[in-house]
């Protein structure tokens, strides 16, 4: 028990996951509708934008490591706040990860009930993102 508490205390000294930066927004997509943007904000923005809301547990290791890793990878893959730079985004992949349930991840949805999308909301988000990406490809 004491050893576990000591280990928990020591891992708090690992700095990864404690830099909760939100870089400036340098470009935004031309959303096809306010509804698409609202769904994306609820289900995607914490990892796929520079407008991350950092919850309290993002300050406590090892949860902070997972949160930081998810945000780093999410921003690198698709960043709605840096629409002015080229990004590796294909509408087929967006549909696959949303419809397949890997985005948003189950462990995110557990803590963020507003990210729990119904089938209808998933369909609406996929159609809206397809239209948004088609109308304003990142990096153009």
PDB file of C-alpha atoms in Angstrom:
ATOM      1  CA  UNK A   1       0.000   0.000   0.000  1.00  0.00           C
ATOM      2  CA  UNK A   2       2.714   2.458   1.005  1.00  0.00           C
ATOM      3  CA  UNK A   3       4.754   1.448  -2.032  1.00  0.00           C
ATOM      4  CA  UNK A   4       1.779   2.125  -4.307  1.00  0.00           C
ATOM      5  CA  UNK A   5       1.267   5.572  -2.797  1.00  0.00           C
ATOM      6  CA  UNK A   6       4.951   6.344  -3.162  1.00  0.00           C
ATOM      7  CA  UNK A   7       4.924   5.246  -6.799  1.00  0.00           C
ATOM      8  CA  UNK A   8       1.797   7.341  -7.444  1.00  0.00           C
ATOM      9  CA  UNK A   9       3.537  10.353  -5.891  1.00  0.00           C
ATOM     10  CA  UNK A  10       6.699   9.807  -7.922  1.00  0.00           C
ATOM     11  CA  UNK A  11       4.912   9.557 -11.264  1.00  0.00           C
ATOM     12  CA  UNK A  12       3.428  13.000 -10.600  1.00  0.00           C
ATOM     13  CA  UNK A  13       6.956  14.361 -11.147  1.00  0.00           C
ATOM     14  CA  UNK A  14       6.992  13.218 -14.793  1.00  0.00           C
ATOM     15  CA  UNK A  15       6.407  16.446 -16.720  1.00  0.00           C
ATOM     16  CA  UNK A  16       4.714  14.905 -19.785  1.00  0.00           C
ATOM     17  CA  UNK A  17       1.024  15.707 -19.785  1.00  0.00           C
ATOM     18  CA  UNK A  18       1.272  18.897 -17.751  1.00  0.00           C
ATOM     19  CA  UNK A  19       1.835  21.405 -20.561  1.00  0.00           C
ATOM     20  CA  UNK A  20      -1.763  22.344 -21.229  1.00  0.00           C
ATOM     21  CA  UNK A  21      -1.195  24.716 -24.061  1.00  0.00           C
ATOM     22  CA  UNK A  22      -3.785  25.882 -26.507  1.00  0.00           C
ATOM     23  CA  UNK A  23      -1.887  27.386 -29.429  1.00  0.00           C
ATOM     24  CA  UNK A  24      -3.576  30.232 -31.289  1.00  0.00           C
ATOM     25  CA  UNK A  25      -6.310  29.502 -33.806  1.00  0.00           C
ATOM     26  CA  UNK A  26      -4.761  30.225 -37.196  1.00  0.00           C
ATOM     27  CA  UNK A  27      -7.494  29.027 -39.543  1.00  0.00           C
ATOM     28  CA  UNK A  28     -11.043  27.715 -39.316  1.00  0.00           C
ATOM     29  CA  UNK A  29     -13.078  25.645 -41.750  1.00  0.00           C
ATOM     30  CA  UNK A  30     -16.049  27.108 -43.560  1.00  0.00           C
ATOM     31  CA  UNK A  31     -18.619  24.983 -41.757  1.00  0.00           C
ATOM     32  CA  UNK A  32     -21.530  23.734 -43.830  1.00  0.00           C
ATOM     33  CA  UNK A  33     -23.871  24.518 -40.921  1.00  0.00           C
ATOM     34  CA  UNK A  34     -23.873  25.653 -37.289  1.00  0.00           C
ATOM     35  CA  UNK A  35     -25.197  22.190 -36.354  1.00  0.00           C
ATOM     36  CA  UNK A  36     -22.131  20.451 -37.812  1.00  0.00           C
ATOM     37  CA  UNK A  37     -19.848  22.789 -35.911  1.00  0.00           C
ATOM     38  CA  UNK A  38     -21.778  22.228 -32.673  1.00  0.00           C
ATOM     39  CA  UNK A  39     -21.532  18.431 -33.037  1.00  0.00           C
ATOM     40  CA  UNK A  40     -17.817  18.703 -33.831  1.00  0.00           C
ATOM     41  CA  UNK A  41     -17.261  20.943 -30.795  1.00  0.00           C
ATOM     42  CA  UNK A  42     -19.004  18.421 -28.537  1.00  0.00           C
ATOM     43  CA  UNK A  43     -17.409  15.268 -29.920  1.00  0.00           C
ATOM     44  CA  UNK A  44     -14.112  16.328 -31.511  1.00  0.00           C
ATOM     45  CA  UNK A  45     -12.709  19.702 -30.435  1.00  0.00           C
ATOM     46  CA  UNK A  46     -10.980  18.665 -27.203  1.00  0.00           C
ATOM     47  CA  UNK A  47      -8.484  16.599 -29.221  1.00  0.00           C
ATOM     48  CA  UNK A  48      -8.857  18.016 -32.739  1.00  0.00           C
ATOM     49  CA  UNK A  49      -8.527  21.753 -32.135  1.00  0.00           C
ATOM     50  CA  UNK A  50      -6.462  24.304 -30.259  1.00  0.00           C
ATOM     51  CA  UNK A  51      -9.494  24.972 -28.063  1.00  0.00           C
ATOM     52  CA  UNK A  52      -9.025  22.031 -25.701  1.00  0.00           C
ATOM     53  CA  UNK A  53     -10.820  22.113 -22.379  1.00  0.00           C
ATOM     54  CA  UNK A  54      -8.375  20.537 -19.926  1.00  0.00           C
ATOM     55  CA  UNK A  55     -10.305  18.638 -17.216  1.00  0.00           C
ATOM     56  CA  UNK A  56      -8.987  18.289 -13.664  1.00  0.00           C
ATOM     57  CA  UNK A  57      -7.745  14.737 -14.256  1.00  0.00           C
ATOM     58  CA  UNK A  58      -5.469  15.994 -17.041  1.00  0.00           C
ATOM     59  CA  UNK A  59      -3.252  17.219 -14.180  1.00  0.00           C
ATOM     60  CA  UNK A  60      -2.888  13.797 -12.531  1.00  0.00           C
ATOM     61  CA  UNK A  61      -0.568  11.114 -13.891  1.00  0.00           C
ATOM     62  CA  UNK A  62      -1.049   8.623 -15.443  1.00  0.00           C
ATOM     63  CA  UNK A  63      -4.349  10.053 -16.797  1.00  0.00           C
ATOM     64  CA  UNK A  64      -2.480  13.219 -17.817  1.00  0.00           C
ATOM     65  CA  UNK A  65      -0.228  11.119 -20.060  1.00  0.00           C
ATOM     66  CA  UNK A  66      -3.193   9.625 -21.924  1.00  0.00           C
ATOM     67  CA  UNK A  67      -4.948  12.965 -22.301  1.00  0.00           C
ATOM     68  CA  UNK A  68      -1.802  14.696 -23.590  1.00  0.00           C
ATOM     69  CA  UNK A  69      -1.046  11.857 -25.998  1.00  0.00           C
ATOM     70  CA  UNK A  70      -4.602  11.915 -27.368  1.00  0.00           C
ATOM     71  CA  UNK A  71      -4.504  15.697 -27.844  1.00  0.00           C
ATOM     72  CA  UNK A  72      -1.056  15.596 -29.491  1.00  0.00           C
ATOM     73  CA  UNK A  73      -2.088  12.852 -31.932  1.00  0.00           C
ATOM     74  CA  UNK A  74      -5.501  14.403 -32.546  1.00  0.00           C
ATOM     75  CA  UNK A  75      -4.106  17.825 -33.388  1.00  0.00           C
ATOM     76  CA  UNK A  76      -1.480  16.293 -35.658  1.00  0.00           C
ATOM     77  CA  UNK A  77      -4.044  14.255 -37.600  1.00  0.00           C
ATOM     78  CA  UNK A  78      -6.863  16.779 -37.907  1.00  0.00           C
ATOM     79  CA  UNK A  79      -6.944  20.237 -36.369  1.00  0.00           C
ATOM     80  CA  UNK A  80     -10.014  22.411 -36.851  1.00  0.00           C
ATOM     81  CA  UNK A  81      -8.014  25.379 -35.478  1.00  0.00           C
ATOM     82  CA  UNK A  82      -5.228  25.156 -38.069  1.00  0.00           C
ATOM     83  CA  UNK A  83      -7.328  24.748 -41.198  1.00  0.00           C
ATOM     84  CA  UNK A  84      -4.810  26.893 -43.063  1.00  0.00           C
ATOM     85  CA  UNK A  85      -2.224  24.062 -43.037  1.00  0.00           C
ATOM     86  CA  UNK A  86      -2.363  20.841 -45.068  1.00  0.00           C
ATOM     87  CA  UNK A  87      -3.711  17.900 -43.082  1.00  0.00           C
ATOM     88  CA  UNK A  88      -4.049  14.192 -43.679  1.00  0.00           C
ATOM     89  CA  UNK A  89      -7.831  14.056 -43.727  1.00  0.00           C
ATOM     90  CA  UNK A  90      -9.961  11.936 -46.019  1.00  0.00           C
ATOM     91  CA  UNK A  91     -13.728  11.913 -45.779  1.00  0.00           C
ATOM     92  CA  UNK A  92     -13.842   8.109 -46.027  1.00  0.00           C
ATOM     93  CA  UNK A  93     -11.596   7.805 -42.976  1.00  0.00           C
ATOM     94  CA  UNK A  94     -13.641  10.354 -41.038  1.00  0.00           C
ATOM     95  CA  UNK A  95     -16.793   8.353 -41.749  1.00  0.00           C
ATOM     96  CA  UNK A  96     -15.113   5.078 -40.805  1.00  0.00           C
ATOM     97  CA  UNK A  97     -13.830   6.236 -37.410  1.00  0.00           C
ATOM     98  CA  UNK A  98     -17.087   7.966 -36.435  1.00  0.00           C
ATOM     99  CA  UNK A  99     -19.414   5.226 -37.637  1.00  0.00           C
ATOM    100  CA  UNK A 100     -17.116   2.493 -36.277  1.00  0.00           C
ATOM    101  CA  UNK A 101     -17.116   4.100 -32.839  1.00  0.00           C
ATOM    102  CA  UNK A 102     -13.383   4.678 -32.463  1.00  0.00           C
ATOM    103  CA  UNK A 103     -13.997   8.441 -32.519  1.00  0.00           C
ATOM    104  CA  UNK A 104     -14.671   9.758 -30.070  1.00  0.00           C
ATOM    105  CA  UNK A 105     -13.002   7.018 -28.000  1.00  0.00           C
ATOM    106  CA  UNK A 106     -15.186   5.214 -25.462  1.00  0.00           C
ATOM    107  CA  UNK A 107     -13.070   6.434 -22.527  1.00  0.00           C
ATOM    108  CA  UNK A 108     -13.622  10.045 -23.626  1.00  0.00           C
ATOM    109  CA  UNK A 109     -17.376   9.558 -23.912  1.00  0.00           C
ATOM    110  CA  UNK A 110     -17.505   8.131 -20.379  1.00  0.00           C
ATOM    111  CA  UNK A 111     -16.313  11.482 -19.001  1.00  0.00           C
ATOM    112  CA  UNK A 112     -18.029  13.710 -21.591  1.00  0.00           C
ATOM    113  CA  UNK A 113     -21.669  12.774 -22.061  1.00  0.00           C
ATOM    114  CA  UNK A 114     -22.178  15.505 -24.673  1.00  0.00           C
ATOM    115  CA  UNK A 115     -19.793  13.541 -26.936  1.00  0.00           C
ATOM    116  CA  UNK A 116     -22.103  10.494 -26.826  1.00  0.00           C
ATOM    117  CA  UNK A 117     -23.691  10.800 -30.258  1.00  0.00           C
ATOM    118  CA  UNK A 118     -26.840   9.012 -31.338  1.00  0.00           C
ATOM    119  CA  UNK A 119     -26.915   7.245 -34.685  1.00  0.00           C
ATOM    120  CA  UNK A 120     -28.748  10.218 -36.180  1.00  0.00           C
ATOM    121  CA  UNK A 121     -26.170  12.658 -34.790  1.00  0.00           C
ATOM    122  CA  UNK A 122     -23.324  10.514 -36.139  1.00  0.00           C
ATOM    123  CA  UNK A 123     -24.934  10.537 -39.585  1.00  0.00           C
ATOM    124  CA  UNK A 124     -25.441  14.307 -39.380  1.00  0.00           C
ATOM    125  CA  UNK A 125     -21.823  14.863 -38.270  1.00  0.00           C
ATOM    126  CA  UNK A 126     -20.458  12.647 -41.047  1.00  0.00           C
ATOM    127  CA  UNK A 127     -22.538  14.384 -43.729  1.00  0.00           C
ATOM    128  CA  UNK A 128     -21.617  17.797 -42.341  1.00  0.00           C
ATOM    129  CA  UNK A 129     -17.902  17.047 -42.131  1.00  0.00           C
ATOM    130  CA  UNK A 130     -17.949  15.605 -45.654  1.00  0.00           C
ATOM    131  CA  UNK A 131     -19.560  18.818 -46.922  1.00  0.00           C
ATOM    132  CA  UNK A 132     -17.253  21.040 -44.862  1.00  0.00           C
ATOM    133  CA  UNK A 133     -14.102  19.255 -46.037  1.00  0.00           C
ATOM    134  CA  UNK A 134     -15.276  19.227 -49.665  1.00  0.00           C
ATOM    135  CA  UNK A 135     -16.028  22.972 -49.561  1.00  0.00           C
ATOM    136  CA  UNK A 136     -12.860  24.030 -47.759  1.00  0.00           C
ATOM    137  CA  UNK A 137     -10.044  21.492 -47.831  1.00  0.00           C
ATOM    138  CA  UNK A 138      -7.404  22.144 -45.148  1.00  0.00           C
ATOM    139  CA  UNK A 139      -4.377  24.043 -46.369  1.00  0.00           C
ATOM    140  CA  UNK A 140      -6.097  25.787 -49.281  1.00  0.00           C
TER     141      UNK A 140
END
